[in-house]
mmCIF file of C-alpha atoms in Angstrom:
data_model
loop_
_atom_site.group_PDB
_atom_site.id
_atom_site.type_symbol
_atom_site.label_atom_id
_atom_site.label_comp_id
_atom_site.label_asym_id
_atom_site.label_seq_id
_atom_site.Cartn_x
_atom_site.Cartn_y
_atom_site.Cartn_z
ATOM 1 C CA MET A 27 44.390 59.770 -120.134
ATOM 2 C CA GLN A 28 43.265 56.216 -120.745
ATOM 3 C CA THR A 29 41.642 54.026 -118.082
ATOM 4 C CA TYR A 30 42.812 50.422 -117.737
ATOM 5 C CA VAL A 31 41.716 47.326 -115.825
ATOM 6 C CA ALA A 32 44.454 44.990 -114.571
ATOM 7 C CA LEU A 33 43.652 41.480 -113.320
ATOM 8 C CA LEU A 34 46.216 39.657 -111.226
ATOM 9 C CA TYR A 35 46.303 35.871 -111.388
ATOM 10 C CA SER A 36 46.482 34.024 -108.070
ATOM 11 C CA ILE A 37 47.911 36.609 -105.714
ATOM 12 C CA VAL A 38 48.403 34.133 -102.874
ATOM 13 C CA LEU A 39 51.979 34.672 -101.726
ATOM 14 C CA GLY A 40 52.348 31.774 -99.359
ATOM 15 C CA GLU A 41 51.945 30.882 -95.703
ATOM 16 C CA GLY A 42 51.011 33.924 -93.644
ATOM 17 C CA ARG A 43 51.629 36.392 -96.487
ATOM 18 C CA ARG A 44 49.043 38.224 -98.505
ATOM 19 C CA VAL A 45 48.876 41.121 -100.889
ATOM 20 C CA VAL A 46 47.470 44.140 -99.101
ATOM 21 C CA MET A 47 45.518 46.256 -101.579
ATOM 22 C CA SER A 48 46.996 49.519 -100.244
ATOM 23 C CA ASP A 49 50.463 48.090 -101.052
ATOM 24 C CA LEU A 50 49.280 47.178 -104.557
ATOM 25 C CA ARG A 51 47.966 50.712 -105.063
ATOM 26 C CA ALA A 52 51.264 52.159 -103.776
ATOM 27 C CA MET A 53 53.198 49.918 -106.188
ATOM 28 C CA THR A 54 51.006 51.170 -109.036
ATOM 29 C CA GLU A 55 51.541 54.816 -108.076
ATOM 30 C CA GLY A 56 55.292 54.123 -107.896
ATOM 31 C CA LEU A 57 55.147 53.207 -111.583
ATOM 32 C CA GLY A 58 53.657 56.623 -112.360
ATOM 33 C CA LEU A 59 50.195 55.217 -113.018
ATOM 34 C CA ASN A 60 47.413 57.501 -111.856
ATOM 35 C CA ASN A 61 44.402 57.102 -109.581
ATOM 36 C CA PRO A 62 44.820 53.389 -108.781
ATOM 37 C CA ARG A 63 41.705 51.775 -107.315
ATOM 38 C CA THR A 64 41.220 48.184 -106.239
ATOM 39 C CA LEU A 65 38.118 46.052 -106.058
ATOM 40 C CA VAL A 66 37.959 43.353 -103.400
ATOM 41 C CA ALA A 67 41.202 41.766 -102.213
ATOM 42 C CA THR A 68 41.633 39.363 -105.112
ATOM 43 C CA GLY A 69 43.773 41.411 -107.471
ATOM 44 C CA ASN A 70 41.490 43.726 -109.438
ATOM 45 C CA LEU A 71 43.057 47.080 -110.247
ATOM 46 C CA VAL A 72 41.825 50.115 -112.189
ATOM 47 C CA PHE A 73 44.171 52.985 -113.064
ATOM 48 C CA GLU A 74 44.808 55.739 -115.601
ATOM 49 C CA THR A 75 47.835 56.579 -117.703
ATOM 50 C CA LYS A 76 48.637 57.862 -121.146
ATOM 51 C CA GLU A 77 47.765 55.508 -124.011
ATOM 52 C CA THR A 78 50.255 52.642 -123.718
ATOM 53 C CA GLU A 79 50.737 49.306 -125.425
ATOM 54 C CA ILE A 80 48.968 46.615 -123.382
ATOM 55 C CA ALA A 81 51.906 44.180 -123.408
ATOM 56 C CA ALA A 82 54.233 46.927 -122.127
ATOM 57 C CA LEU A 83 51.851 47.702 -119.247
ATOM 58 C CA GLU A 84 51.589 44.013 -118.384
ATOM 59 C CA ARG A 85 55.396 43.660 -118.306
ATOM 60 C CA ARG A 86 55.812 46.796 -116.158
ATOM 61 C CA LEU A 87 53.187 45.645 -113.661
ATOM 62 C CA GLU A 88 54.527 42.084 -113.500
ATOM 63 C CA THR A 89 58.113 43.305 -112.977
ATOM 64 C CA ALA A 90 57.007 45.714 -110.242
ATOM 65 C CA PHE A 91 54.919 43.013 -108.562
ATOM 66 C CA GLN A 92 57.890 40.618 -108.536
ATOM 67 C CA LYS A 93 60.121 43.337 -107.044
ATOM 68 C CA THR A 94 57.531 44.483 -104.475
ATOM 69 C CA PHE A 95 56.061 41.150 -103.373
ATOM 70 C CA GLY A 96 58.843 38.674 -104.228
ATOM 71 C CA ARG A 97 56.793 36.483 -106.542
ATOM 72 C CA HIS A 98 55.874 36.479 -110.235
ATOM 73 C CA VAL A 99 52.170 36.896 -110.957
ATOM 74 C CA ASP A 100 50.647 36.991 -114.437
ATOM 75 C CA ILE A 101 48.766 40.257 -114.944
ATOM 76 C CA ILE A 102 46.250 40.798 -117.735
ATOM 77 C CA VAL A 103 45.435 44.376 -118.743
ATOM 78 C CA ARG A 104 42.474 45.649 -120.748
ATOM 79 C CA ARG A 105 41.526 49.165 -121.835
ATOM 80 C CA ALA A 106 38.326 50.465 -120.239
ATOM 81 C CA GLU A 107 36.375 50.279 -123.506
ATOM 82 C CA ASP A 108 37.516 46.678 -124.004
ATOM 83 C CA TRP A 109 36.392 45.820 -120.464
ATOM 84 C CA LEU A 110 32.991 47.380 -121.105
ATOM 85 C CA LYS A 111 32.737 45.370 -124.342
ATOM 86 C CA LEU A 112 33.653 42.184 -122.438
ATOM 87 C CA ALA A 113 30.935 42.868 -119.836
ATOM 88 C CA ALA A 114 28.351 43.690 -122.511
ATOM 89 C CA GLY A 115 29.221 40.447 -124.321
ATOM 90 C CA ASN A 116 28.174 38.216 -121.413
ATOM 91 C CA PRO A 117 26.355 35.374 -123.192
ATOM 92 C CA PHE A 118 24.535 34.297 -120.011
ATOM 93 C CA PRO A 119 22.465 37.305 -118.884
ATOM 94 C CA ALA A 120 19.632 35.264 -117.355
ATOM 95 C CA GLU A 121 22.039 33.111 -115.336
ATOM 96 C CA SER A 122 23.992 36.230 -114.311
ATOM 97 C CA ALA A 123 20.843 37.889 -113.005
ATOM 98 C CA ALA A 124 19.803 34.777 -111.070
ATOM 99 C CA THR A 125 23.179 33.562 -109.746
ATOM 100 C CA ALA A 126 25.912 36.102 -110.490
ATOM 101 C CA ASP A 127 28.530 34.181 -108.529
ATOM 102 C CA GLN A 128 27.982 31.105 -110.734
ATOM 103 C CA VAL A 129 28.835 32.900 -113.988
ATOM 104 C CA ALA A 130 32.497 33.565 -114.717
ATOM 105 C CA VAL A 131 34.733 34.619 -117.543
ATOM 106 C CA ARG A 132 38.299 33.463 -118.075
ATOM 107 C CA VAL A 133 39.937 36.641 -119.330
ATOM 108 C CA MET A 134 42.791 35.691 -121.634
ATOM 109 C CA ARG A 135 46.018 37.467 -122.493
ATOM 110 C CA GLU A 136 45.765 36.078 -126.037
ATOM 111 C CA PRO A 137 42.488 34.894 -127.607
ATOM 112 C CA VAL A 138 41.800 31.208 -126.987
ATOM 113 C CA PRO A 139 42.289 29.206 -130.189
ATOM 114 C CA ALA A 140 39.157 27.555 -131.604
ATOM 115 C CA GLU A 141 40.674 24.071 -131.179
ATOM 116 C CA ALA A 142 41.209 24.709 -127.433
ATOM 117 C CA VAL A 143 37.580 25.829 -127.084
ATOM 118 C CA ALA A 144 36.439 22.693 -128.911
ATOM 119 C CA ALA A 145 38.564 20.506 -126.619
ATOM 120 C CA LEU A 146 36.951 22.112 -123.546
ATOM 121 C CA GLU A 147 33.501 21.006 -124.699
ATOM 122 C CA ALA A 148 34.267 17.495 -123.400
ATOM 123 C CA TYR A 149 34.501 18.897 -119.845
ATOM 124 C CA VAL A 150 31.210 20.814 -119.792
ATOM 125 C CA GLY A 151 28.930 19.242 -117.185
ATOM 126 C CA LYS A 152 25.266 18.534 -117.861
ATOM 127 C CA ASP A 153 24.149 21.582 -115.865
ATOM 128 C CA GLU A 154 26.898 23.896 -117.164
ATOM 129 C CA ARG A 155 27.214 26.127 -120.187
ATOM 130 C CA MET A 156 30.308 27.493 -121.900
ATOM 131 C CA GLN A 157 30.834 29.968 -124.715
ATOM 132 C CA ALA A 158 33.853 31.716 -126.209
ATOM 133 C CA VAL A 159 33.297 35.437 -126.799
ATOM 134 C CA GLY A 160 36.026 37.648 -128.208
ATOM 135 C CA GLY A 161 38.749 35.152 -127.291
ATOM 136 C CA ASP A 162 37.663 34.808 -123.656
ATOM 137 C CA ILE A 163 35.765 31.845 -122.155
ATOM 138 C CA TRP A 164 32.431 32.419 -120.375
ATOM 139 C CA ILE A 165 31.092 29.664 -118.124
ATOM 140 C CA ALA A 166 27.789 29.310 -116.303
ATOM 141 C CA PHE A 167 28.390 26.830 -113.504
ATOM 142 C CA SER A 168 25.750 24.773 -111.743
ATOM 143 C CA ARG A 169 24.902 24.964 -108.072
ATOM 144 C CA GLU A 170 23.662 21.378 -108.417
ATOM 145 C CA THR A 171 27.141 20.134 -109.374
ATOM 146 C CA PRO A 172 29.568 22.086 -107.176
ATOM 147 C CA SER A 173 32.747 20.373 -108.417
ATOM 148 C CA SER A 174 33.268 21.253 -112.060
ATOM 149 C CA ARG A 175 35.674 19.366 -114.327
ATOM 150 C CA LEU A 176 35.484 22.361 -116.648
ATOM 151 C CA LEU A 177 37.095 24.667 -114.091
ATOM 152 C CA ALA A 178 40.151 22.410 -113.820
ATOM 153 C CA ALA A 179 40.322 21.971 -117.604
ATOM 154 C CA ALA A 180 40.364 25.739 -118.244
ATOM 155 C CA SER A 181 43.982 26.015 -117.093
ATOM 156 C CA HIS A 182 47.059 27.986 -118.185
ATOM 157 C CA LYS A 183 48.569 24.787 -119.580
ATOM 158 C CA ARG A 184 45.572 24.111 -121.816
ATOM 159 C CA LEU A 185 44.474 27.662 -122.731
ATOM 160 C CA GLY A 186 47.405 30.002 -122.102
ATOM 161 C CA VAL A 187 47.696 32.880 -119.649
ATOM 162 C CA GLY A 188 44.346 33.944 -118.273
ATOM 163 C CA THR A 189 42.458 34.524 -115.050
ATOM 164 C CA SER A 190 38.832 34.059 -114.061
ATOM 165 C CA ARG A 191 36.414 36.564 -112.556
ATOM 166 C CA ASN A 192 32.781 36.020 -111.619
ATOM 167 C CA TRP A 193 29.970 38.199 -112.958
ATOM 168 C CA ASN A 194 29.792 40.269 -109.765
ATOM 169 C CA THR A 195 33.418 41.328 -110.228
ATOM 170 C CA VAL A 196 33.092 41.862 -113.996
ATOM 171 C CA ARG A 197 30.030 44.060 -113.470
ATOM 172 C CA ARG A 198 31.570 46.075 -110.632
ATOM 173 C CA LEU A 199 34.770 46.699 -112.618
ATOM 174 C CA ALA A 200 32.624 47.838 -115.560
ATOM 175 C CA GLU A 201 30.875 50.274 -113.222
ATOM 176 C CA MET A 202 34.249 51.566 -111.992
ATOM 177 C CA VAL A 203 35.600 52.254 -115.503
ATOM 178 C CA GLY A 204 32.276 53.553 -116.799
ATOM 179 C CA GLU A 205 32.070 56.346 -114.201
#
């Protein structure tokens, strides 16, 4: 069995509706995926199944989500070892230790092209840092400048399908798959 991490992008369903994590776990079990676990109520899922192509898992999960919850949501899947590599590649360890909620990674379905990373440089604030690692974008935000232009610039339209998670979530998911 292989362990996978699935990240759901923007699981807000609309006025008065939300995704209940027990329903997400039930949906996952209905697909024949084993031992589904969620982390916080923002669409972080860990499960096991036989070795499967990532794109096929993403399509299965997205189709099931649409059927179950009535809305399409992009879902990005990584193998456990790839998630552990992502966590270990955090280029901002000092910032993560000091202010874990201010460090985030935009986890991408496809690696961000170098020209898109270069274009993002123009949006990095004076108290922010950004670095591409393994096709994903790491950002250390500033508490001094709470509204970041970089956050808005790191969009689907500019970078492709991806979703952001802060260091607390990245670390806790790494702990879940490393057990």
